[in-house]
Amino acid sequence: MAANGHTNGGVAKESRFDPNFTQNVINATGPKATPRFRKLISSLIKHVHDFARENELTVEEWMAAIDLVNEAGKMSDDKRNETQLLCDIIGLESLVDEITFKLAAETNDAATASAILGPFFRHDAPILENESSIVDNVPDGEITYMHGIVRDLVTKKPVEGAWIDVWQASTNGLYEQQDPDQKDCNLRGKFKSDANGHYGFYCIRPTPYPIPYDGAGGKLLTLLDRHPYRPAHIHVIVQKDGYKPITTQIFDKKSKYLEDDSVFAVKDSLVVDFTPLKGNPKAELELEYDLVIAPQGV
Amino acid sequence: MAANGHTNGGVAKESRFDPNFTQNVINATGPKATPRFRKLISSLIKHVHDFARENELTVEEWMAAIDLVNEAGKMSDDKRNETQLLCDIIGLESLVDEITFKLAAETNDAATASAILGPFFRHDAPILENESSIVDNVPDGEITYMHGIVRDLVTKKPVEGAWIDVWQASTNGLYEQQDPDQKDCNLRGKFKSDANGHYGFYCIRPTPYPIPYDGAGGKLLTLLDRHPYRPAHIHVIVQKDGYKPITTQIFDKKSKYLEDDSVFAVKDSLVVDFTPLKGNPKAELELEYDLVIAPQGV
């Protein structure tokens, strides 16, 4: 038997590819898949297939993408998540953050805006007293007193006992877990708001730094002809039982890269002024920043 | 300064998310990106963002996907490509194959149809004489004499000196590089068509087998509530200088899973009959299969 030739079937010239293929793949999903997973994977299959057809993706291009993703997986570990970084570079983490925030804020829009977590959060940051410092041996750091009131979105009253997690990179652009020369948990701390809702600590004025570009993320940036820099920022998470947690970043208004953040995380309401501080020998600058949290269910 | 609240701007209720975000990410691509990469990444960003918005993707879902992709990368090596397998499960390799074939065949539709390469091809298969066997020690294998003529699509004449790469899994469902009990390069060989265009060799009747499901691919199949089986098939690549190469798979008409191949590779024109063979003590079955290759530029 000589079998050859491909079947063109009823495919019209304008849809040169099999019009049923994608639906067939979607329909293969079994009855025990959860409704949410079925929705997600059906949509993902449709978008991925449309992407391939619209661009007439070649085997070589597809394999190059697979190589990059495999490389990202191999590089990822407890201290580094390169696949997350690839997503960040194409704006996906910031978009998922926007979706999360918009959904949480549908009935209100006055809680502190959110921003991406990023890959450098640690669950084991040291618990520190208010008015203490997170800075160890950063000679060129401009010491800043950051403080404010944690408020309830509805009552506007101060919230006591809220946990405020903060972390920032050093002036060399590295977080402590990236940098063997920094003390463990340098520039990282967890504070608790007092009876007046007050929190306060000493940090450094943040400086811009590049996201890691020695791996798959760097290759993607090179292909994109983009720089790896992020504007200067301080990471903050606010949590309190009975309230919706907030993950955010606060950006220095004078920083470079506010307009072209490599991971697209800047929001106008998160850009703040660092002002000169007088009469406090412990710091050169002040950053007053109130944190507004919404009760659960609002 | 108390900074809080998010800016809703002019976003209409029906587009609850920032309508400019995706275009801003696309516009960040620099001037030195190649035109093809710019087209691909712009389309990818649009589809990935639309996917996230349409499904209101949560941080937890996105992180679960990242974990799966990182796991696939870590599992991949010279002998296994788990990210490719993830793509296969959602039909992407078969779709890219269809795109490749349709583009190559736009001016003709009679060359042998293509099918996906799959992850088990080896570049270093042994070169064997026609009429020899690729089978080493497969006691329950039904020995099959596969043969045919390699023909030129245009002249219909036999083509001498075409290379035919073949490989198949053993009856235990494993390719030799997955199975320490098989001899190196078992069930794998490279043949050359003779002056009459003839090729011929002894193999086994292929049997269905599961794609590897002990890693990220298996997790995806479980989420999809799908089985991992592929219908019985023999892989073939045909190459000859001056002709377009063909990568394909030939499927046994009597096999299970022709209708629900776990990687969606079956095409009608590639489904063939294995017929009883009389008068040849070396084989029980015969598979006659001509291979039609198109000259470059046609």
Coordinates of C-alpha atoms in Angstrom, one line a residue:
Chain A
M1 CA 0.0 0.0 0.0
A2 CA 1.4 3.4 -0.9
A3 CA 0.1 6.0 1.5
N4 CA 0.9 9.6 0.8
G5 CA -0.6 13.0 0.4
H6 CA -2.3 15.0 3.1
T7 CA -6.0 15.5 3.4
N8 CA -7.1 19.1 2.8
G9 CA -10.7 18.2 3.6
G10 CA -13.1 21.1 3.7
V11 CA -10.6 23.7 4.9
A12 CA -11.2 26.9 3.2
K13 CA -8.3 28.8 1.7
E14 CA -8.6 31.6 4.2
S15 CA -8.3 29.2 7.2
R16 CA -5.4 27.3 5.8
F17 CA -5.1 25.3 9.0
D18 CA -7.4 22.6 10.3
P19 CA -10.3 24.6 11.8
N20 CA -11.2 21.8 14.2
F21 CA -7.8 21.0 15.7
T22 CA -7.9 23.4 18.7
Q23 CA -11.4 22.4 19.7
N24 CA -10.5 18.7 19.5
V25 CA -7.6 19.3 21.9
I26 CA -9.9 21.2 24.3
N27 CA -12.5 18.5 24.1
A28 CA -10.0 15.9 25.1
T29 CA -10.1 17.2 28.7
G30 CA -11.7 14.6 30.8
P31 CA -14.9 14.8 33.0
K32 CA -12.9 14.9 36.3
A33 CA -11.0 18.1 35.5
T34 CA -12.2 20.8 37.9
P35 CA -14.4 23.5 36.3
R36 CA -11.8 26.2 37.0
F37 CA -8.9 24.2 35.5
R38 CA -11.1 23.3 32.5
K39 CA -11.8 27.0 32.0
L40 CA -8.1 28.0 32.3
I41 CA -6.6 25.2 30.2
S42 CA -9.3 25.7 27.4
S43 CA -8.4 29.4 27.3
L44 CA -4.7 28.7 27.4
I45 CA -4.9 26.1 24.6
K46 CA -6.9 28.6 22.5
H47 CA -4.5 31.4 23.0
V48 CA -1.4 29.3 22.5
H49 CA -2.8 27.8 19.3
D50 CA -3.9 31.2 18.0
F51 CA -0.4 32.6 18.7
A52 CA 1.2 29.7 16.8
R53 CA -1.2 30.1 13.8
E54 CA -1.2 33.9 13.6
N55 CA 2.6 33.9 13.5
E56 CA 3.1 30.7 11.6
L57 CA 5.5 29.6 14.3
T58 CA 8.3 27.5 13.1
V59 CA 9.8 24.4 14.7
E60 CA 13.0 26.2 15.3
E61 CA 11.3 29.2 17.0
W62 CA 9.3 26.8 19.2
M63 CA 12.3 24.8 20.1
A64 CA 14.3 28.0 21.0
A65 CA 11.5 29.0 23.4
I66 CA 11.6 25.5 24.9
D67 CA 15.3 25.7 25.4
L68 CA 14.9 29.1 27.2
V69 CA 12.2 27.8 29.5
N70 CA 14.2 24.6 30.3
E71 CA 17.2 26.8 31.1
A72 CA 15.0 29.0 33.4
G73 CA 13.8 25.9 35.2
K74 CA 17.3 24.6 35.8
M75 CA 18.4 27.9 37.2
S76 CA 15.5 28.2 39.6
D77 CA 16.0 27.2 43.3
D78 CA 15.0 28.4 46.8
K79 CA 16.7 31.7 46.2
R80 CA 15.9 32.5 42.6
N81 CA 12.9 31.9 40.4
E82 CA 13.9 32.5 36.8
T83 CA 10.6 31.5 35.2
Q84 CA 8.9 34.1 37.4
L85 CA 11.5 36.6 36.2
L86 CA 10.6 35.7 32.5
C87 CA 6.9 36.4 33.4
D88 CA 7.9 39.7 35.1
I89 CA 9.8 40.8 32.0
I90 CA 6.7 40.5 29.8
G91 CA 4.6 42.3 32.5
L92 CA 2.6 39.2 33.6
E93 CA 3.3 39.5 37.3
S94 CA 2.2 43.2 37.3
L95 CA -0.9 42.3 35.4
V96 CA -1.9 39.5 37.7
D97 CA -1.3 42.0 40.6
E98 CA -3.6 44.5 38.9
I99 CA -6.3 41.9 38.4
T100 CA -6.0 40.8 42.1
F101 CA -6.1 44.4 43.3
K102 CA -9.0 45.4 41.1
L103 CA -11.1 42.4 42.2
A104 CA -10.3 43.1 45.8
A105 CA -11.1 46.8 45.5
E106 CA -14.3 46.5 43.4
T107 CA -16.4 47.9 46.3
N108 CA -13.8 50.6 47.3
D109 CA -10.8 52.3 45.8
A110 CA -9.0 53.9 48.7
A111 CA -6.8 51.1 50.2
T112 CA -3.1 51.4 49.5
A113 CA -2.4 50.2 45.9
S114 CA -0.6 46.9 45.5
A115 CA 2.5 46.0 43.5
I116 CA 4.3 42.7 42.7
L117 CA 5.9 40.6 45.4
G118 CA 9.1 40.0 43.4
P119 CA 11.4 37.1 43.9
F120 CA 13.3 38.4 47.0
F121 CA 10.7 38.2 49.8
R122 CA 11.7 36.0 52.8
H123 CA 9.2 34.5 55.2
D124 CA 11.7 34.5 58.0
A125 CA 12.6 38.2 58.3
P126 CA 13.6 39.3 61.8
I127 CA 10.9 40.9 64.0
L128 CA 12.2 44.3 65.1
E129 CA 11.1 47.0 67.5
N130 CA 9.7 50.3 66.1
E131 CA 12.4 53.0 65.7
S132 CA 15.1 50.4 65.1
S133 CA 17.2 50.1 61.9
I134 CA 17.3 47.5 59.2
V135 CA 20.6 48.8 57.9
D136 CA 23.9 47.0 58.6
N137 CA 27.1 48.5 57.1
V138 CA 26.0 50.3 54.0
P139 CA 28.5 53.2 54.1
D140 CA 27.1 55.0 51.0
G141 CA 23.4 54.6 52.0
E142 CA 21.4 57.7 52.7
I143 CA 19.7 56.8 56.0
T144 CA 16.0 57.4 55.9
Y145 CA 13.4 57.4 58.7
M146 CA 10.3 55.7 57.2
H147 CA 7.2 56.0 59.3
G148 CA 3.5 56.4 59.2
I149 CA 0.1 55.3 60.5
V150 CA -1.7 52.1 59.5
R151 CA -5.4 53.0 59.1
D152 CA -8.6 51.2 58.6
L153 CA -10.1 52.0 55.2
V154 CA -13.7 52.2 56.6
T155 CA -13.4 53.8 60.0
K156 CA -10.2 55.8 59.1
K157 CA -9.0 54.9 62.6
P158 CA -5.5 53.7 63.4
V159 CA -5.0 50.0 63.4
E160 CA -2.9 48.5 66.2
G161 CA -1.0 45.3 65.8
A162 CA -0.6 45.3 62.0
W163 CA 2.5 43.5 60.8
I164 CA 4.6 45.5 58.3
D165 CA 7.2 43.5 56.4
V166 CA 9.8 45.6 54.6
W167 CA 12.8 44.7 52.4
Q168 CA 15.1 46.5 50.0
A169 CA 18.2 46.0 48.0
S170 CA 21.6 47.5 49.1
T171 CA 23.3 50.3 47.2
N172 CA 25.2 47.7 45.2
G173 CA 21.9 46.6 43.7
L174 CA 21.8 43.3 45.6
Y175 CA 19.4 41.9 48.1
E176 CA 21.2 40.2 51.0
Q177 CA 20.4 36.7 49.8
Q178 CA 22.2 37.5 46.5
D179 CA 25.2 39.0 48.2
P180 CA 27.7 37.0 50.4
D181 CA 29.1 40.3 51.7
Q182 CA 25.9 41.3 53.4
K183 CA 24.8 40.1 56.8
D184 CA 21.9 37.6 56.8
C185 CA 18.6 39.5 56.6
N186 CA 20.3 42.9 56.1
L187 CA 17.8 45.6 54.9
R188 CA 14.9 43.4 55.9
G189 CA 12.6 43.5 58.9
K190 CA 9.1 43.0 60.3
F191 CA 7.5 45.7 62.5
K192 CA 4.2 45.9 64.4
S193 CA 2.0 49.0 64.5
D194 CA 1.5 50.4 68.1
A195 CA -1.6 51.5 69.9
N196 CA -1.6 54.7 67.7
G197 CA -1.3 52.7 64.5
H198 CA 2.3 54.1 64.3
Y199 CA 5.2 52.2 62.7
G200 CA 8.7 53.6 62.1
F201 CA 12.2 52.3 61.2
Y202 CA 15.5 53.3 59.7
C203 CA 16.3 52.1 56.2
I204 CA 18.3 53.5 53.3
R205 CA 17.1 55.6 50.4
P206 CA 16.7 52.9 47.7
T207 CA 18.7 52.9 44.5
P208 CA 17.9 51.5 41.1
Y209 CA 19.3 48.1 40.3
P210 CA 19.2 45.6 37.5
I211 CA 17.1 42.4 37.7
P212 CA 19.4 39.4 37.3
Y213 CA 20.4 39.1 33.7
D214 CA 22.9 36.3 33.8
G215 CA 20.3 33.7 32.8
A216 CA 17.2 33.1 30.7
G217 CA 15.8 36.5 31.8
G218 CA 18.9 38.3 30.4
K219 CA 18.6 36.4 27.1
L220 CA 15.0 37.5 26.8
L221 CA 16.0 41.1 27.6
T222 CA 18.7 41.0 25.0
L223 CA 16.2 39.7 22.4
L224 CA 13.8 42.5 23.5
D225 CA 16.6 45.1 23.3
R226 CA 15.6 46.3 26.8
H227 CA 17.7 47.3 29.9
P228 CA 17.3 45.3 33.1
Y229 CA 16.9 48.2 35.5
R230 CA 14.2 48.8 38.1
P231 CA 13.5 52.2 39.7
A232 CA 14.5 52.6 43.3
H233 CA 11.9 51.1 45.6
I234 CA 11.1 49.6 49.0
H235 CA 9.0 46.5 49.3
V236 CA 6.2 46.5 51.9
I237 CA 3.7 43.9 53.0
V238 CA 1.0 44.8 55.5
Q239 CA -1.0 42.1 57.3
K240 CA -3.5 42.1 60.1
D241 CA -6.1 39.4 61.0
G242 CA -9.5 40.5 59.8
Y243 CA -8.0 42.7 57.0
K244 CA -7.0 42.0 53.4
P245 CA -3.3 41.8 53.2
I246 CA -1.5 44.3 50.9
T247 CA 1.7 43.6 49.0
T248 CA 3.3 46.7 47.5
Q249 CA 6.3 48.7 46.5
I250 CA 7.0 52.4 47.2
F251 CA 9.0 54.2 44.6
D252 CA 11.3 57.2 45.0
K253 CA 10.0 60.1 42.9
K254 CA 13.6 61.2 42.0
S255 CA 14.6 57.7 40.8
K256 CA 15.6 56.9 37.2
Y257 CA 13.5 54.2 35.4
L258 CA 10.1 55.2 36.8
E259 CA 8.9 55.4 33.2
D260 CA 10.6 52.3 32.0
D261 CA 10.7 49.8 34.9
S262 CA 11.9 46.5 33.5
V263 CA 9.0 44.7 35.2
F264 CA 6.3 47.3 34.8
A265 CA 5.4 47.6 38.5
V266 CA 5.2 51.4 39.0
K267 CA 1.8 53.0 39.8
D268 CA 1.4 56.8 40.3
S269 CA 0.0 56.5 43.8
L270 CA 3.1 54.5 44.9
V271 CA 5.6 57.2 43.9
V272 CA 6.7 59.2 47.0
D273 CA 8.9 62.0 48.1
F274 CA 12.0 61.5 50.3
T275 CA 12.3 64.8 52.2
P276 CA 15.3 66.1 54.2
L277 CA 15.0 65.4 57.9
K278 CA 16.1 68.0 60.5
G279 CA 16.8 67.4 64.1
N280 CA 17.3 63.7 64.0
P281 CA 21.0 62.7 64.0
K282 CA 20.1 59.2 63.1
A283 CA 18.8 60.0 59.5
E284 CA 19.3 62.4 56.7
L285 CA 15.9 61.8 55.1
E286 CA 12.3 61.2 56.0
L287 CA 9.6 59.2 54.3
E288 CA 6.2 59.5 55.8
Y289 CA 3.8 56.9 54.4
D290 CA 0.4 55.9 55.7
L291 CA -0.8 52.4 55.0
V292 CA -4.5 51.9 54.5
I293 CA -6.0 48.4 54.9
A294 CA -9.5 47.2 54.1
P295 CA -11.4 44.9 56.5
Q296 CA -12.1 41.4 55.1
G297 CA -15.5 41.4 53.4
V298 CA -15.5 45.0 52.4
Chain B
M1 CA 2.6 62.6 53.1
A2 CA -0.2 59.9 53.1
A3 CA -0.2 58.1 49.7
N4 CA -3.0 55.8 49.2
G5 CA -5.8 54.9 46.8
H6 CA -5.4 53.6 43.3
T7 CA -6.1 55.6 40.2
N8 CA -9.1 54.4 38.2
G9 CA -8.4 57.0 35.5
G10 CA -10.7 56.8 32.5
V11 CA -11.1 53.1 32.6
A12 CA -14.7 52.2 31.6
K13 CA -16.5 49.7 33.7
E14 CA -16.6 47.1 31.0
S15 CA -12.8 47.2 30.7
R16 CA -12.1 47.1 34.4
F17 CA -8.3 46.7 33.8
D18 CA -5.9 49.3 32.5
P19 CA -6.5 49.4 28.7
N20 CA -3.0 50.7 28.0
F21 CA -0.9 48.3 30.0
T22 CA -0.4 45.6 27.3
Q23 CA 0.5 48.1 24.7
N24 CA 3.0 49.8 27.1
V25 CA 4.7 46.4 27.6
I26 CA 4.8 45.8 23.9
N27 CA 6.1 49.3 23.2
A28 CA 9.0 48.8 25.6
T29 CA 10.7 46.5 23.1
G30 CA 13.8 48.3 21.9
P31 CA 14.8 49.3 18.3
K32 CA 17.4 46.5 18.0
A33 CA 15.0 43.7 18.4
T34 CA 14.7 41.8 15.1
P35 CA 11.5 42.3 13.2
R36 CA 10.5 38.6 13.5
F37 CA 11.2 38.6 17.3
R38 CA 9.3 41.8 17.7
K39 CA 6.3 40.3 15.9
L40 CA 6.5 37.1 18.0
I41 CA 6.9 38.7 21.4
S42 CA 4.2 41.4 20.7
S43 CA 1.8 38.6 19.8
L44 CA 2.8 36.5 22.8
I45 CA 2.5 39.4 25.2
K46 CA -1.0 40.2 23.9
H47 CA -2.2 36.6 24.1
V48 CA -0.7 36.0 27.6
H49 CA -2.2 39.2 28.9
D50 CA -5.6 38.5 27.3
F51 CA -5.5 35.0 28.8
A52 CA -4.8 36.5 32.3
R53 CA -7.5 39.1 32.0
E54 CA -10.2 36.9 30.5
N55 CA -9.7 34.4 33.2
E56 CA -8.9 36.8 36.0
L57 CA -5.9 34.7 36.8
T58 CA -5.0 34.6 40.4
V59 CA -1.5 34.8 41.9
E60 CA -1.8 31.3 43.2
E61 CA -2.8 29.9 39.8
W62 CA 0.0 31.8 38.1
M63 CA 2.6 30.5 40.7
A64 CA 1.3 26.9 40.3
A65 CA 2.0 27.2 36.6
I66 CA 5.5 28.6 37.3
D67 CA 6.2 25.7 39.7
L68 CA 5.1 23.2 37.0
V69 CA 7.3 24.8 34.4
N70 CA 10.3 25.0 36.7
E71 CA 9.8 21.3 37.5
A72 CA 9.8 20.5 33.8
G73 CA 13.0 22.5 33.3
K74 CA 14.8 20.7 36.1
M75 CA 13.7 17.3 34.7
S76 CA 14.9 18.0 31.2
D77 CA 18.3 16.7 30.0
D78 CA 19.9 15.2 26.9
K79 CA 17.5 12.2 27.0
R80 CA 14.3 13.9 28.0
N81 CA 12.6 17.2 27.3
E82 CA 9.7 17.7 29.7
T83 CA 8.8 21.2 28.5
Q84 CA 8.5 19.9 25.0
L85 CA 6.2 17.2 26.5
L86 CA 4.0 19.8 28.1
C87 CA 3.6 21.4 24.7
D88 CA 2.8 18.1 23.1
I89 CA 0.1 17.5 25.7
I90 CA -1.7 20.7 24.7
G91 CA -1.3 19.9 21.0
L92 CA 1.3 22.6 20.3
E93 CA 3.9 20.4 18.6
S94 CA 1.3 18.8 16.3
L95 CA 0.0 22.3 15.5
V96 CA 3.5 23.6 14.7
D97 CA 4.0 20.5 12.6
E98 CA 0.8 21.2 10.7
I99 CA 1.9 24.8 10.1
T100 CA 5.3 23.7 8.8
F101 CA 3.7 21.1 6.5
K102 CA 1.0 23.4 5.1
L103 CA 3.5 26.1 4.4
A104 CA 5.9 23.7 2.7
A105 CA 3.1 22.1 0.7
E106 CA 1.3 25.3 -0.5
T107 CA 2.2 24.6 -4.1
N108 CA 1.5 20.9 -3.9
D109 CA -0.3 18.4 -1.6
A110 CA 1.0 15.0 -2.6
A111 CA 4.2 14.7 -0.6
T112 CA 4.1 12.3 2.4
A113 CA 2.3 14.0 5.3
S114 CA 4.4 15.1 8.3
A115 CA 4.0 14.3 12.0
I116 CA 5.8 15.5 15.1
L117 CA 9.5 14.5 15.8
G118 CA 8.8 13.7 19.4
P119 CA 11.5 13.6 22.1
F120 CA 13.2 10.2 21.3
F121 CA 15.0 10.9 18.0
R122 CA 18.8 10.4 18.0
H123 CA 21.2 11.9 15.6
D124 CA 23.6 9.0 16.0
A125 CA 21.4 6.1 14.8
P126 CA 23.5 3.2 13.2
I127 CA 23.7 3.1 9.4
L128 CA 22.4 -0.3 8.3
E129 CA 22.2 -2.2 5.0
N130 CA 18.8 -2.7 3.4
E131 CA 17.1 -6.0 4.3
S132 CA 18.7 -6.0 7.8
S133 CA 16.9 -5.9 11.1
I134 CA 16.7 -3.1 13.8
V135 CA 15.3 -5.7 16.3
D136 CA 17.4 -7.0 19.1
N137 CA 15.8 -9.4 21.6
V138 CA 12.1 -8.5 21.6
P139 CA 10.6 -12.0 22.2
D140 CA 7.0 -10.8 22.0
G141 CA 7.5 -8.5 19.1
E142 CA 5.6 -9.3 15.8
I143 CA 8.4 -9.1 13.3
T144 CA 7.4 -6.9 10.3
Y145 CA 9.1 -6.3 7.0
M146 CA 8.7 -2.7 6.2
H147 CA 9.6 -1.6 2.7
G148 CA 8.7 0.7 -0.1
I149 CA 10.0 3.1 -2.8
V150 CA 11.2 6.6 -2.2
R151 CA 9.7 8.7 -5.1
D152 CA 10.1 12.2 -6.4
L153 CA 6.9 14.2 -6.0
V154 CA 7.3 15.9 -9.4
T155 CA 8.7 13.2 -11.7
K156 CA 7.1 10.3 -9.8
K157 CA 10.4 8.5 -10.4
P158 CA 12.3 6.5 -7.8
V159 CA 14.9 8.5 -5.8
E160 CA 18.3 6.8 -5.1
G161 CA 20.4 7.6 -2.1
A162 CA 17.7 9.0 0.2
W163 CA 18.3 8.5 3.9
I164 CA 15.5 6.9 5.9
D165 CA 15.8 7.2 9.6
V166 CA 13.5 5.0 11.6
W167 CA 12.9 4.5 15.3
Q168 CA 10.2 2.8 17.4
A169 CA 9.5 1.9 21.1
S170 CA 9.8 -1.7 22.2
T171 CA 6.7 -3.8 23.3
N172 CA 7.3 -2.6 26.9
G173 CA 6.5 0.9 25.7
L174 CA 10.0 2.2 26.1
Y175 CA 12.5 3.6 23.6
E176 CA 16.0 2.2 24.1
Q177 CA 17.4 5.3 25.7
Q178 CA 14.6 5.1 28.4
D179 CA 15.3 1.4 29.1
P180 CA 18.6 0.1 30.5
D181 CA 17.6 -3.5 29.5
Q182 CA 17.7 -2.6 25.8
K183 CA 20.8 -2.6 23.7
D184 CA 22.1 0.8 22.7
C185 CA 20.2 1.9 19.5
N186 CA 17.8 -1.0 19.6
L187 CA 14.9 -0.5 17.2
R188 CA 16.6 2.4 15.5
G189 CA 18.4 2.6 12.2
K190 CA 19.3 4.6 9.1
F191 CA 18.9 3.1 5.6
K192 CA 19.6 4.4 2.1
S193 CA 17.4 3.9 -0.9
D194 CA 19.0 1.9 -3.7
A195 CA 19.1 2.5 -7.4
N196 CA 15.4 1.5 -7.7
G197 CA 14.4 3.8 -4.8
H198 CA 13.8 0.7 -2.7
Y199 CA 14.3 0.6 1.0
G200 CA 13.5 -2.3 3.3
F201 CA 14.2 -3.5 6.9
Y202 CA 12.8 -5.7 9.6
C203 CA 11.2 -4.0 12.6
I204 CA 8.4 -5.0 15.1
R205 CA 4.8 -4.2 14.8
P206 CA 4.5 -1.1 17.1
T207 CA 2.4 -1.2 20.2
P208 CA 0.7 1.7 22.1
Y209 CA 2.6 3.2 25.0
P210 CA 2.2 6.0 27.5
I211 CA 4.2 9.2 27.2
P212 CA 6.3 9.6 30.4
Y213 CA 3.9 10.6 33.2
D214 CA 6.2 10.7 36.2
G215 CA 6.9 14.4 36.0
A216 CA 5.3 17.7 35.0
G217 CA 3.6 16.1 32.0
G218 CA 1.9 13.6 34.2
K219 CA 0.7 16.3 36.6
L220 CA -0.8 18.2 33.6
L221 CA -2.5 15.0 32.3
T222 CA -3.9 14.4 35.8
L223 CA -5.3 17.9 35.9
L224 CA -6.7 17.4 32.4
D225 CA -8.2 14.0 33.4
R226 CA -6.6 12.4 30.3
H227 CA -4.7 9.1 29.7
P228 CA -1.1 9.2 28.6
Y229 CA -1.3 6.7 25.7
R230 CA -0.1 7.1 22.2
P231 CA -1.4 4.8 19.4
A232 CA 1.1 2.4 17.9
H233 CA 3.5 4.1 15.5
I234 CA 6.9 4.0 13.7
H235 CA 8.9 7.2 13.4
V236 CA 10.4 8.0 10.0
I237 CA 12.5 10.8 8.7
V238 CA 13.4 11.0 5.0
Q239 CA 16.2 13.2 3.8
K240 CA 18.0 13.7 0.5
D241 CA 20.0 16.6 -0.8
G242 CA 17.9 18.8 -3.0
Y243 CA 14.7 17.7 -1.4
K244 CA 12.6 19.0 1.5
P245 CA 13.1 16.6 4.4
I246 CA 10.0 14.9 5.9
T247 CA 9.5 14.0 9.5
T248 CA 6.6 11.7 10.1
Q249 CA 5.0 8.8 12.0
I250 CA 3.1 5.8 10.5
F251 CA 0.2 4.5 12.6
D252 CA -1.1 1.0 12.8
K253 CA -4.8 1.0 11.7
K254 CA -5.6 -1.7 14.3
S255 CA -4.1 0.2 17.2
K256 CA -6.0 1.6 20.1
Y257 CA -5.9 5.4 20.8
L258 CA -6.0 6.5 17.1
E259 CA -8.9 8.7 18.1
D260 CA -7.4 10.0 21.3
D261 CA -3.7 10.2 20.9
S262 CA -2.3 11.9 23.9
V263 CA -0.2 14.3 21.7
F264 CA -2.7 14.7 18.8
A265 CA -0.4 13.5 16.1
V266 CA -2.6 11.1 14.0
K267 CA -3.4 12.1 10.4
D268 CA -5.6 9.9 8.3
S269 CA -3.1 9.5 5.5
L270 CA -0.5 8.1 8.0
V271 CA -2.7 5.3 9.2
V272 CA -1.6 2.0 7.5
D273 CA -2.4 -1.7 7.3
F274 CA 0.0 -4.3 8.6
T275 CA -0.7 -7.4 6.4
P276 CA 0.3 -11.0 6.9
L277 CA 3.5 -12.0 5.0
K278 CA 3.8 -15.4 3.3
G279 CA 6.9 -17.1 2.2
N280 CA 9.4 -15.1 4.2
P281 CA 10.5 -17.0 7.3
K282 CA 12.1 -13.8 8.7
A283 CA 8.8 -11.9 9.3
E284 CA 5.1 -12.5 10.1
L285 CA 3.9 -9.2 8.7
E286 CA 4.5 -6.8 5.9
L287 CA 4.2 -3.0 5.7
E288 CA 4.6 -1.5 2.3
Y289 CA 4.9 2.2 2.5
D290 CA 6.2 4.5 -0.3
L291 CA 7.7 7.8 0.7
V292 CA 7.2 10.8 -1.6
I293 CA 9.6 13.7 -1.3
A294 CA 9.3 17.1 -2.9
P295 CA 12.3 18.8 -4.6
Q296 CA 13.5 22.0 -2.9
G297 CA 11.8 25.0 -4.4
V298 CA 8.7 23.2 -5.5

